[in-house]
Tab-separated table of N, CA and C in Angstrom:
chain	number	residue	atom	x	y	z
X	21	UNK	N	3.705	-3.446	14.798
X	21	UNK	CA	4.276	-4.438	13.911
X	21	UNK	C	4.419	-3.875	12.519
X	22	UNK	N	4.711	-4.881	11.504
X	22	UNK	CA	4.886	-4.476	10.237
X	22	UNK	C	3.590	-4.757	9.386
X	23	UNK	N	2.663	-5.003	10.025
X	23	UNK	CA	1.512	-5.202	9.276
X	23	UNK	C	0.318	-4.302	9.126
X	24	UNK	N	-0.256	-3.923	7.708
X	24	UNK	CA	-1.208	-2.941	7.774
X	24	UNK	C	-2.211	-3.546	7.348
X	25	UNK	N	-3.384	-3.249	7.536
X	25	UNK	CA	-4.349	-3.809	7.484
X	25	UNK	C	-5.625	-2.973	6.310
X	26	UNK	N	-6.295	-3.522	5.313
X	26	UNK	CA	-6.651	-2.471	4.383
X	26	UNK	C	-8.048	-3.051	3.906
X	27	UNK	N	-8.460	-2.259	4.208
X	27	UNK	CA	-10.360	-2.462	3.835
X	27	UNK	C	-10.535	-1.639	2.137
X	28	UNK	N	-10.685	-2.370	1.230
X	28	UNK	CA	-10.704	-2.234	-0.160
X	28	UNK	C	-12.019	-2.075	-1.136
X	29	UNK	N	-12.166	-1.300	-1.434
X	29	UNK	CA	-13.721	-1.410	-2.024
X	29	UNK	C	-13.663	-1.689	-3.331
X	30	UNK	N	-12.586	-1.288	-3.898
X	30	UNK	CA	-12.261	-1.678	-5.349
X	30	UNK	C	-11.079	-2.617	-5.634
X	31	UNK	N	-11.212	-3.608	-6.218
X	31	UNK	CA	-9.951	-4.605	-6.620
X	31	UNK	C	-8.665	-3.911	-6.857
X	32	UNK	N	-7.550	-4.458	-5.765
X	32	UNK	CA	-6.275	-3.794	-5.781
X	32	UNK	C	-5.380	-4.597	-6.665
X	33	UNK	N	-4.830	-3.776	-7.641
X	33	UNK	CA	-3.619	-5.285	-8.397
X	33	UNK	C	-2.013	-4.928	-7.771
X	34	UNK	N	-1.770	-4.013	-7.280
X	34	UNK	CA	-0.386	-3.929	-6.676
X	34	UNK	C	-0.240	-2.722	-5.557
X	35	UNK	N	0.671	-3.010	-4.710
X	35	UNK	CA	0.841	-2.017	-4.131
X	35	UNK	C	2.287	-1.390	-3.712
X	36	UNK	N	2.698	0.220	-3.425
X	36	UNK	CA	3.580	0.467	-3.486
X	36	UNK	C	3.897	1.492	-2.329
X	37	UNK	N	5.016	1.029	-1.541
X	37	UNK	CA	5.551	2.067	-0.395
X	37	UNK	C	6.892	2.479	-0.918
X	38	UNK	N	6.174	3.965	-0.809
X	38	UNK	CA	7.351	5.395	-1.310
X	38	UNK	C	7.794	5.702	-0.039
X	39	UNK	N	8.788	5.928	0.247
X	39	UNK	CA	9.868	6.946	1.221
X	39	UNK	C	9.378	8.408	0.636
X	40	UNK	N	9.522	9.392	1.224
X	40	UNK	CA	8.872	11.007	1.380
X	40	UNK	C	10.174	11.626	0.330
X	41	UNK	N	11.516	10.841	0.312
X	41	UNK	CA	12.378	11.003	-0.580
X	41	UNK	C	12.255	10.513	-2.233
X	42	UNK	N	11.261	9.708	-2.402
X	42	UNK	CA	10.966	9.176	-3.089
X	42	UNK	C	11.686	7.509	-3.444
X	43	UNK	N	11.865	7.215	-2.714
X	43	UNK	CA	12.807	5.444	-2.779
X	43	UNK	C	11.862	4.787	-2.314
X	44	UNK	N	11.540	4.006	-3.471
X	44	UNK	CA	10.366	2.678	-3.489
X	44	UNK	C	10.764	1.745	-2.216
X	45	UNK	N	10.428	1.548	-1.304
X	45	UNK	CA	10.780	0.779	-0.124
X	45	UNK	C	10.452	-0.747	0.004
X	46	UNK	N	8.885	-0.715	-0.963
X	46	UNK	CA	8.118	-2.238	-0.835
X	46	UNK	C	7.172	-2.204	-1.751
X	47	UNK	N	7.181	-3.267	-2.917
X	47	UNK	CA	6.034	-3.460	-3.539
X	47	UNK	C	5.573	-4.679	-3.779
X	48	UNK	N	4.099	-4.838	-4.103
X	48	UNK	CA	3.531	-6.376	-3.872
X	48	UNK	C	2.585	-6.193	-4.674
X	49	UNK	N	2.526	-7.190	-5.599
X	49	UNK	CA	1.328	-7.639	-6.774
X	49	UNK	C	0.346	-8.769	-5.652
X	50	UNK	N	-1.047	-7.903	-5.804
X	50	UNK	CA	-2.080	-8.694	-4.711
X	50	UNK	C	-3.003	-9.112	-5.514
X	51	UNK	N	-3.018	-8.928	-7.237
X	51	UNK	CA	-4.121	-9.697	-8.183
X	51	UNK	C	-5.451	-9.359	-7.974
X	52	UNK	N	-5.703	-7.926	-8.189
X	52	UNK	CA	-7.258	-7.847	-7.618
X	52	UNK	C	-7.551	-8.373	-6.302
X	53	UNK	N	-7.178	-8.307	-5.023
X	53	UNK	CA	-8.042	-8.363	-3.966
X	53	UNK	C	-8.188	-7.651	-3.507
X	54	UNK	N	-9.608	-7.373	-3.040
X	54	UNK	CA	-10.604	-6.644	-2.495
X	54	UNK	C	-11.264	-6.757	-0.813
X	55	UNK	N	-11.792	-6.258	-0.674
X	55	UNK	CA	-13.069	-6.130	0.810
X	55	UNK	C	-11.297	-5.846	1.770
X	56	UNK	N	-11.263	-6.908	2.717
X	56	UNK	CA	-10.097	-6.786	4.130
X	56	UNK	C	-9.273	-7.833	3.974
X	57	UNK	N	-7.855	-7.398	3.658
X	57	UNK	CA	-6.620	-8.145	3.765
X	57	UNK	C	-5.693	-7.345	4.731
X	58	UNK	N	-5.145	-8.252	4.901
X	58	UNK	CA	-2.835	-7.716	5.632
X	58	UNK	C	-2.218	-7.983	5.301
X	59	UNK	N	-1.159	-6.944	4.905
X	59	UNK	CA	0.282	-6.936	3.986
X	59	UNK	C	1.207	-6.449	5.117
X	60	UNK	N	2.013	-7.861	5.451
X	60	UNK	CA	3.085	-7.277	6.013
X	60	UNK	C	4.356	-6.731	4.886
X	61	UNK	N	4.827	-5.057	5.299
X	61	UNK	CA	5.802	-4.682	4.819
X	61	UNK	C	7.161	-4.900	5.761
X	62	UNK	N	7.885	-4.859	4.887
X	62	UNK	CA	9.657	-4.993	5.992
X	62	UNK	C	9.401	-3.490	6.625
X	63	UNK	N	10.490	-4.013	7.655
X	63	UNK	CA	10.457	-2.785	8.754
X	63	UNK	C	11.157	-2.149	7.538
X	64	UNK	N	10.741	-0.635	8.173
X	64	UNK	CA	11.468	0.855	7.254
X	64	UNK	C	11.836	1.407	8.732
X	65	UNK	N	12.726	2.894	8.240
X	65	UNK	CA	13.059	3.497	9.342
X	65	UNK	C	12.144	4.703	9.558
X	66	UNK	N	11.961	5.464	10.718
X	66	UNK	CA	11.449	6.800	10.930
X	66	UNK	C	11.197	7.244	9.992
X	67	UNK	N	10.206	7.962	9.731
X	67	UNK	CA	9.508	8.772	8.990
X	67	UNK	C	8.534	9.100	8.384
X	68	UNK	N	8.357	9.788	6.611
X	68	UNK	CA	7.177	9.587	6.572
X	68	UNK	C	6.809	8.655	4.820
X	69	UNK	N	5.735	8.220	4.692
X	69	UNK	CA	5.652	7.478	3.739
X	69	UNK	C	4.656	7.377	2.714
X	70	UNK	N	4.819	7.138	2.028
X	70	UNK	CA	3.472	7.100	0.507
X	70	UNK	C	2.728	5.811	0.420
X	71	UNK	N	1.881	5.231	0.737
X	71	UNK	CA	0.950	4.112	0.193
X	71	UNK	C	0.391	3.982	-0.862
X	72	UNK	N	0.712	3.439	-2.030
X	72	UNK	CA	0.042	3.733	-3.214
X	72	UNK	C	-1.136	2.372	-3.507
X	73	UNK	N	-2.045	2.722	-4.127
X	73	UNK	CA	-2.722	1.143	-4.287
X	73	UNK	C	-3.001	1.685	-5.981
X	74	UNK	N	-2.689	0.560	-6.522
X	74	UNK	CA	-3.015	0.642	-8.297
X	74	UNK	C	-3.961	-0.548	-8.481
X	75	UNK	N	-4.847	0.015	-9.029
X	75	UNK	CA	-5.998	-0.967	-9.957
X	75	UNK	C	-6.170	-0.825	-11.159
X	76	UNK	N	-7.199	-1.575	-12.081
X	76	UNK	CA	-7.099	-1.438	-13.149
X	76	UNK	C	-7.667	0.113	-13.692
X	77	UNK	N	-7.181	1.031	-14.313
X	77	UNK	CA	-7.851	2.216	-14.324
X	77	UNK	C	-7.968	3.279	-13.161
X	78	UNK	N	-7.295	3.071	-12.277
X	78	UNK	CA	-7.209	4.090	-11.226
X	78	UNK	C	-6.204	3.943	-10.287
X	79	UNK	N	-5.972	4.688	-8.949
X	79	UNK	CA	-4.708	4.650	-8.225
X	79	UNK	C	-5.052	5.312	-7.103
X	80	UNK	N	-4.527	5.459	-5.506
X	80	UNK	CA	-5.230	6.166	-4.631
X	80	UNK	C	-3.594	6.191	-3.686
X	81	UNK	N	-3.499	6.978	-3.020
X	81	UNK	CA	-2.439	7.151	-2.555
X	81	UNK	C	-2.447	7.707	-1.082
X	82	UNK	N	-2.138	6.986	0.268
X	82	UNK	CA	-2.364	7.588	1.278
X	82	UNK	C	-1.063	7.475	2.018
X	83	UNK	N	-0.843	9.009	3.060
X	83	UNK	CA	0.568	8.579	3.778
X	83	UNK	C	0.354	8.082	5.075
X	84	UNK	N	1.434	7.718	5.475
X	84	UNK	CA	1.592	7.267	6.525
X	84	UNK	C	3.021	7.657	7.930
X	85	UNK	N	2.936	7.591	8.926
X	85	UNK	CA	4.681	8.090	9.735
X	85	UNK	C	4.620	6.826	10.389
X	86	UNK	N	5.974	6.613	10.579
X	86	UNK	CA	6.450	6.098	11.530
X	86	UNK	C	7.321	6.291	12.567
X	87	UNK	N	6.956	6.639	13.468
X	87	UNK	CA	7.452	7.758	14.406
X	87	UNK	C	8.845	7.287	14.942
């Protein structure tokens, strides 16, 4: 499905899906939430992708494919 699921240890205030080309695909202001939420993103096509999470004072960035 289109839903990811994200275990948070530090308060998230937005989040951002990069294309490997760099084209912002999906972003969502989540206001500081923390511990386990799900963000469904719109379907994207094949490939591979950037997860960004921004908080106050920091940022963490993990990829992801979609085969």
């Amino acid at each position: 499905g289109n839903t990811v699921n994200i275990n948070a240890s530090w308060p998230i205030e937005r989040i951002v899906v990069t294309s490997a080309g760099g084209v912002q695909a999906f972003a969502k202001e989540v206001n500081g939430q923390r511990d386990y939420m799900s963000v469904v993103i719109p379907s994207v096509g094949k490939g591979m992708y950037w997860m960004t999470f921004y908080g106050r004072g920091w940022k963490s960035t993990e990829k992801f494919i979609v085969p």
